[in-house]
PDB file of C-alpha atoms in Angstrom:
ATOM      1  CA  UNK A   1      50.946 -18.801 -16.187  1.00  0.00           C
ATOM      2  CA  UNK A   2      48.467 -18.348 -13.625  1.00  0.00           C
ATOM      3  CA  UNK A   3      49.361 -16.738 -10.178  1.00  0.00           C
ATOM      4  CA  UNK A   4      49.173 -20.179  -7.447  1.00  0.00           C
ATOM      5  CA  UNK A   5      47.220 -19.593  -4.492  1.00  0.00           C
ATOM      6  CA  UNK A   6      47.594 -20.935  -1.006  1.00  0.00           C
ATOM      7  CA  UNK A   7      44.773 -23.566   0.167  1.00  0.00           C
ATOM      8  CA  UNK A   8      44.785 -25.888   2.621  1.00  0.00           C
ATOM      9  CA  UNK A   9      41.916 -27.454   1.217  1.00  0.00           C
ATOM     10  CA  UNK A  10      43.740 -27.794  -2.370  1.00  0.00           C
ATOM     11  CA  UNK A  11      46.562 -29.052  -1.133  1.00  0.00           C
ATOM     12  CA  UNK A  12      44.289 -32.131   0.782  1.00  0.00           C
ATOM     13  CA  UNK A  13      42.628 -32.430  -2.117  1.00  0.00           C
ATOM     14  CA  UNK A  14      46.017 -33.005  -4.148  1.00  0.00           C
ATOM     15  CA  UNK A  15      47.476 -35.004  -1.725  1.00  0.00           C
ATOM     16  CA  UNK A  16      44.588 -36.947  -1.545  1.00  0.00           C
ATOM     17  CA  UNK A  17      44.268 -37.589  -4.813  1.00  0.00           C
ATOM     18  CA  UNK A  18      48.120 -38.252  -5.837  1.00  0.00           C
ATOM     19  CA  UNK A  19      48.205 -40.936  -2.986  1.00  0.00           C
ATOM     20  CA  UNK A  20      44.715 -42.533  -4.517  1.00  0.00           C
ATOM     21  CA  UNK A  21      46.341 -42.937  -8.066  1.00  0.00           C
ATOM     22  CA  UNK A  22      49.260 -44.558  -6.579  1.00  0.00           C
ATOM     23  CA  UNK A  23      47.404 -46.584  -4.295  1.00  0.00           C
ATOM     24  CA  UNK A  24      45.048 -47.881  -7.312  1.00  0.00           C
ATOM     25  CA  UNK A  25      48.051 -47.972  -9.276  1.00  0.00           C
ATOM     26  CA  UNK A  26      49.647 -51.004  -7.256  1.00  0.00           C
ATOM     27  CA  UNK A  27      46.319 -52.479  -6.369  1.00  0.00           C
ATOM     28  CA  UNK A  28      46.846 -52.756 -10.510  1.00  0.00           C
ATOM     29  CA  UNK A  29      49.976 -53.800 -10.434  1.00  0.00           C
ATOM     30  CA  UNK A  30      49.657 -56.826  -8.147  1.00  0.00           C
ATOM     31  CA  UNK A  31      46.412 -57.758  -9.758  1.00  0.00           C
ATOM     32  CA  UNK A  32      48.694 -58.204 -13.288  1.00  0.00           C
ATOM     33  CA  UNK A  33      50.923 -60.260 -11.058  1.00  0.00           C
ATOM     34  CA  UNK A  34      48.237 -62.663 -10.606  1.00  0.00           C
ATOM     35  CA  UNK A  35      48.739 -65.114 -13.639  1.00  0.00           C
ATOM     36  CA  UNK A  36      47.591 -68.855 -13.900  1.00  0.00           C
ATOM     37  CA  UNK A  37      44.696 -70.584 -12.375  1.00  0.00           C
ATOM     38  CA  UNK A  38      42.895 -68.207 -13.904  1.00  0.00           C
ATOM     39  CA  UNK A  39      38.727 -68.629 -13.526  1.00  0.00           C
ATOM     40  CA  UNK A  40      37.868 -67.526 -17.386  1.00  0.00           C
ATOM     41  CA  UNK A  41      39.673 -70.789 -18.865  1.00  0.00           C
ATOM     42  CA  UNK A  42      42.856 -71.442 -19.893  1.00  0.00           C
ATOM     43  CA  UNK A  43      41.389 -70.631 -23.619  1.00  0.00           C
ATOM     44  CA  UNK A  44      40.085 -66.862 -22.716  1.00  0.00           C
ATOM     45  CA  UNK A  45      42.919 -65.015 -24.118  1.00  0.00           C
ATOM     46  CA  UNK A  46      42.881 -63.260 -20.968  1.00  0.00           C
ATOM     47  CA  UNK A  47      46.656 -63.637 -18.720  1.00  0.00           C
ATOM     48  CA  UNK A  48      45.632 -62.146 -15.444  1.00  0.00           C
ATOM     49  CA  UNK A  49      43.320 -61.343 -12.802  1.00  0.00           C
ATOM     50  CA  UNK A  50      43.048 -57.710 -13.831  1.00  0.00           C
ATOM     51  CA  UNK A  51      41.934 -58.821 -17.480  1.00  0.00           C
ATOM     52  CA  UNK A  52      39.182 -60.772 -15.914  1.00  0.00           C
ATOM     53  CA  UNK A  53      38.384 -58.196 -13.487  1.00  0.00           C
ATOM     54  CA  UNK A  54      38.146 -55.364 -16.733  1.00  0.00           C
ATOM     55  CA  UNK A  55      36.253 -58.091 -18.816  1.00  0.00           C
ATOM     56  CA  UNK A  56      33.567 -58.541 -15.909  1.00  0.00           C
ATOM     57  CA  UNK A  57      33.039 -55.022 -15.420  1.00  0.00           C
ATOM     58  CA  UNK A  58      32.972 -54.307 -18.617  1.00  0.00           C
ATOM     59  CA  UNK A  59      30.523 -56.719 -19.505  1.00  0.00           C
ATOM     60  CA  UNK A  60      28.677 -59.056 -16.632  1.00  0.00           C
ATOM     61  CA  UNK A  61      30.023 -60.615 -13.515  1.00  0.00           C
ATOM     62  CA  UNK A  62      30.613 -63.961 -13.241  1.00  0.00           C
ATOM     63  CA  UNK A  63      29.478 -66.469 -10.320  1.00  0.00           C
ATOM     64  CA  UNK A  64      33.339 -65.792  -8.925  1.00  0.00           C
ATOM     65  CA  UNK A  65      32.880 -61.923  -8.465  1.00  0.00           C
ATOM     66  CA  UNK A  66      32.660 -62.437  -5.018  1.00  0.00           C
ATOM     67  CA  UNK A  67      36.821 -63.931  -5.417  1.00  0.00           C
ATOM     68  CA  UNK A  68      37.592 -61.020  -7.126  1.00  0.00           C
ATOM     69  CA  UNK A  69      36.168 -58.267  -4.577  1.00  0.00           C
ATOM     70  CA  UNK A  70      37.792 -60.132  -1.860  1.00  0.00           C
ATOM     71  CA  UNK A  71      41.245 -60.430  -3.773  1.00  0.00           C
ATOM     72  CA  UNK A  72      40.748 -56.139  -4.623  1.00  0.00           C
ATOM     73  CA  UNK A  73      39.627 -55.731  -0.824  1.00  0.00           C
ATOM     74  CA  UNK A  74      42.850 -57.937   0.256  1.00  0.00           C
ATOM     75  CA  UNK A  75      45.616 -55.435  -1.806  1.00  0.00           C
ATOM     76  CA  UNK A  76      43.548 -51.903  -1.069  1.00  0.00           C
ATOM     77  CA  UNK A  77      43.544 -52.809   3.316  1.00  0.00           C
ATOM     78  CA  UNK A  78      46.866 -53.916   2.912  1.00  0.00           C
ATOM     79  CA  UNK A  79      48.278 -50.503   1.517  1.00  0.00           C
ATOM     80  CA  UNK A  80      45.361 -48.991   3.800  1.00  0.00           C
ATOM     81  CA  UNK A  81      47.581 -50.772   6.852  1.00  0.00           C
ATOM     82  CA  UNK A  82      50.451 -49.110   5.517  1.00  0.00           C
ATOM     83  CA  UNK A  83      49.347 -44.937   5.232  1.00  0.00           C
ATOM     84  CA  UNK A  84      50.397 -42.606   7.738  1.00  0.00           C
ATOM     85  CA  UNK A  85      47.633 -41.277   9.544  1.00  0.00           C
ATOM     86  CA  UNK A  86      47.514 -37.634   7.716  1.00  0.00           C
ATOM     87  CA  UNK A  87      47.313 -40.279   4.559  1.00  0.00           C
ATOM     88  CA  UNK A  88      44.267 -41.925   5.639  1.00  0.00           C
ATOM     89  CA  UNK A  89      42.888 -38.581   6.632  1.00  0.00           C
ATOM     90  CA  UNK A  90      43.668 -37.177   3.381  1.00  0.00           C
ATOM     91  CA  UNK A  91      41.753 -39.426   1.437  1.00  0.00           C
ATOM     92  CA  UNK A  92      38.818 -39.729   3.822  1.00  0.00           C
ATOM     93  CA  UNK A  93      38.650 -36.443   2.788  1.00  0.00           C
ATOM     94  CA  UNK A  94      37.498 -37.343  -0.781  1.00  0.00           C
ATOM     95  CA  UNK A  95      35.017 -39.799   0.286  1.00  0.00           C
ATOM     96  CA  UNK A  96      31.301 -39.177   0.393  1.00  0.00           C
ATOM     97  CA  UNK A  97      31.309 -39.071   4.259  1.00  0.00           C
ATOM     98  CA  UNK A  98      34.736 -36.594   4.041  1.00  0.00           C
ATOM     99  CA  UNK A  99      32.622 -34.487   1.336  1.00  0.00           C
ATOM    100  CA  UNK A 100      29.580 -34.408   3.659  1.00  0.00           C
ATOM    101  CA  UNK A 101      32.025 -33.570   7.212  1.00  0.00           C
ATOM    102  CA  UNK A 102      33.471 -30.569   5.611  1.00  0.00           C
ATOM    103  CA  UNK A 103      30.334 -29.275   4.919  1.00  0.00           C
ATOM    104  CA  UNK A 104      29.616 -29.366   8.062  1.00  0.00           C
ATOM    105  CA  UNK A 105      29.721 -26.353  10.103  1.00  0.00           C
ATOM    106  CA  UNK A 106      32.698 -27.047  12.196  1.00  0.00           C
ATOM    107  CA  UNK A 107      31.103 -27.048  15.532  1.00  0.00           C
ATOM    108  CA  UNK A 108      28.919 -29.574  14.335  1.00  0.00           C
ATOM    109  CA  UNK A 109      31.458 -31.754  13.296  1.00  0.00           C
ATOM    110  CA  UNK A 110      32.415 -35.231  14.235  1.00  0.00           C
ATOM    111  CA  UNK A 111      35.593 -35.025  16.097  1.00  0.00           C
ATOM    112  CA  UNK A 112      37.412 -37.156  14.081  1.00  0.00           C
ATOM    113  CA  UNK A 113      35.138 -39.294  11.883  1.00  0.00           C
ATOM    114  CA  UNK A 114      37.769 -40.708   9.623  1.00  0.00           C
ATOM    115  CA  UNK A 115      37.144 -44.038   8.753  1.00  0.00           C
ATOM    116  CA  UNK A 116      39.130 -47.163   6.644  1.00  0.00           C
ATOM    117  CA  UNK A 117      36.134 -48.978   5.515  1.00  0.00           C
ATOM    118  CA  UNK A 118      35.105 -45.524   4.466  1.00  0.00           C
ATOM    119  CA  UNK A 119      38.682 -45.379   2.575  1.00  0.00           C
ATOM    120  CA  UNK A 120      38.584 -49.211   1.421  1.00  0.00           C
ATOM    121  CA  UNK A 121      35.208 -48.803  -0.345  1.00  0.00           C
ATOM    122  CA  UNK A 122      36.430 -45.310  -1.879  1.00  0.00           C
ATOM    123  CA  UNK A 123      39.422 -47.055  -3.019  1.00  0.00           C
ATOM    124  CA  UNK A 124      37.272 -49.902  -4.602  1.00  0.00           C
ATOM    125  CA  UNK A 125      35.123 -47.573  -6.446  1.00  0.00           C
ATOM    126  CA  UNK A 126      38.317 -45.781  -8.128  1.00  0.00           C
ATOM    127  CA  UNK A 127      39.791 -49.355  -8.674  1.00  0.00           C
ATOM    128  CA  UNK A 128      36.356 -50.685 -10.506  1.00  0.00           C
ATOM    129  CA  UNK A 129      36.369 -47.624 -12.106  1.00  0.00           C
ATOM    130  CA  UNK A 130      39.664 -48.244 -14.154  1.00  0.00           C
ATOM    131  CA  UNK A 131      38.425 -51.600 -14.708  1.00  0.00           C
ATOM    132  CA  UNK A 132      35.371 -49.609 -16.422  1.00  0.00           C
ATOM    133  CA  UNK A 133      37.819 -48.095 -19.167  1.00  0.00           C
ATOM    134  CA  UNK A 134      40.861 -49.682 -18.948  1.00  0.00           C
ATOM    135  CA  UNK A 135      41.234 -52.458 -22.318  1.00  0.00           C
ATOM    136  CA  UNK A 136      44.019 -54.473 -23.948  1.00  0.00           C
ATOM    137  CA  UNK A 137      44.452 -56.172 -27.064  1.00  0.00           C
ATOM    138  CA  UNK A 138      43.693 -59.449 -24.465  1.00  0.00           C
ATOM    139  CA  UNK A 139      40.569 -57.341 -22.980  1.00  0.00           C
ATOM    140  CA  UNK A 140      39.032 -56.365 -26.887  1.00  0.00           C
ATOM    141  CA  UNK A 141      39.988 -59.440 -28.025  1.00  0.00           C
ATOM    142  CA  UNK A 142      37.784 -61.726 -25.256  1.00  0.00           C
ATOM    143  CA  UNK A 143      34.998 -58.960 -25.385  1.00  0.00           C
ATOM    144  CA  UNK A 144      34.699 -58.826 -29.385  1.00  0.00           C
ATOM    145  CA  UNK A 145      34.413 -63.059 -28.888  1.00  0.00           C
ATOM    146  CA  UNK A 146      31.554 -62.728 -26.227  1.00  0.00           C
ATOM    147  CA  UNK A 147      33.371 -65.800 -24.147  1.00  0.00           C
ATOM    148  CA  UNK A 148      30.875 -67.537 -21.782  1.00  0.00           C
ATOM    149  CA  UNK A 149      32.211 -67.615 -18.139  1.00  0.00           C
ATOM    150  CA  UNK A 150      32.061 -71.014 -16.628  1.00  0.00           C
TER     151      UNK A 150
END
């Protein structure tokens, strides 16, 4: 086992990180929820938004991204609303902009930089991400058929 080591970067990084996958996670979650009215056709195979969302990334987006981003961009600022403020910070932290501050030398630094549109679009990249590689029986089944989208 190998001797831990006190770091307060590691342990922003971790925190960071940990509070990302549950964040995504539930952005996820309430994406599943979605069924019905659903814009591939009732004939798609697919039951819910995230199997459309996974099936356009995967693939080509439709006419309709646009509904999509805005439904992600609805569930990530709504948890965003809901972090404590070390939260936010921590995940700023694993941003591009966060990346860049700490490298900083620290009197050059912004005094406190941290942004939420900064978190929101971090958040979207990890969610599209998992749409990247996430797949289904629903998902493989819909992209071994090569549906059109309306």
């Amino acid at each position: 086992m190998q001797a831990r080591t006190l770091s307060e970067h590691r342990i922003a990084r971790d925190l960071g990180e940990a509070l990302c996958r549950r964040m995504v996670g539930g952005c996820i979650r309430d994406l599943q929820r979605m069924q019905g009215h659903m814009l591939s056709g009732d004939d798609s195979g697919l039951i819910n938004t995230w199997d459309e969302i996974c099936v356009q990334q995967q693939i080509e987006h439709s006419f309709s991204w646009h509904a999509y981003v805005a439904t992600m961009d609805a569930f990530i600022e709504s948890r965003i609303s809901q972090l404590k403020p070390y939260e936010l910070d921590a995940i700023w932290l694993l941003t591009r902009q966060g990346d860049e501050w700490d490298s900083e030398l620290e009197e050059d630094r912004g005094r406190y930089p941290v942004s939420e549109h900064d978190v929101a679009a971090y958040l979207q990249d990890e969610l599209l991400s998992e749409a990247t590689n996430w797949s289904n029986s629903r998902i493989q089944g819909y992209l071994d058929g090569r549906y059109e989208w309306d």
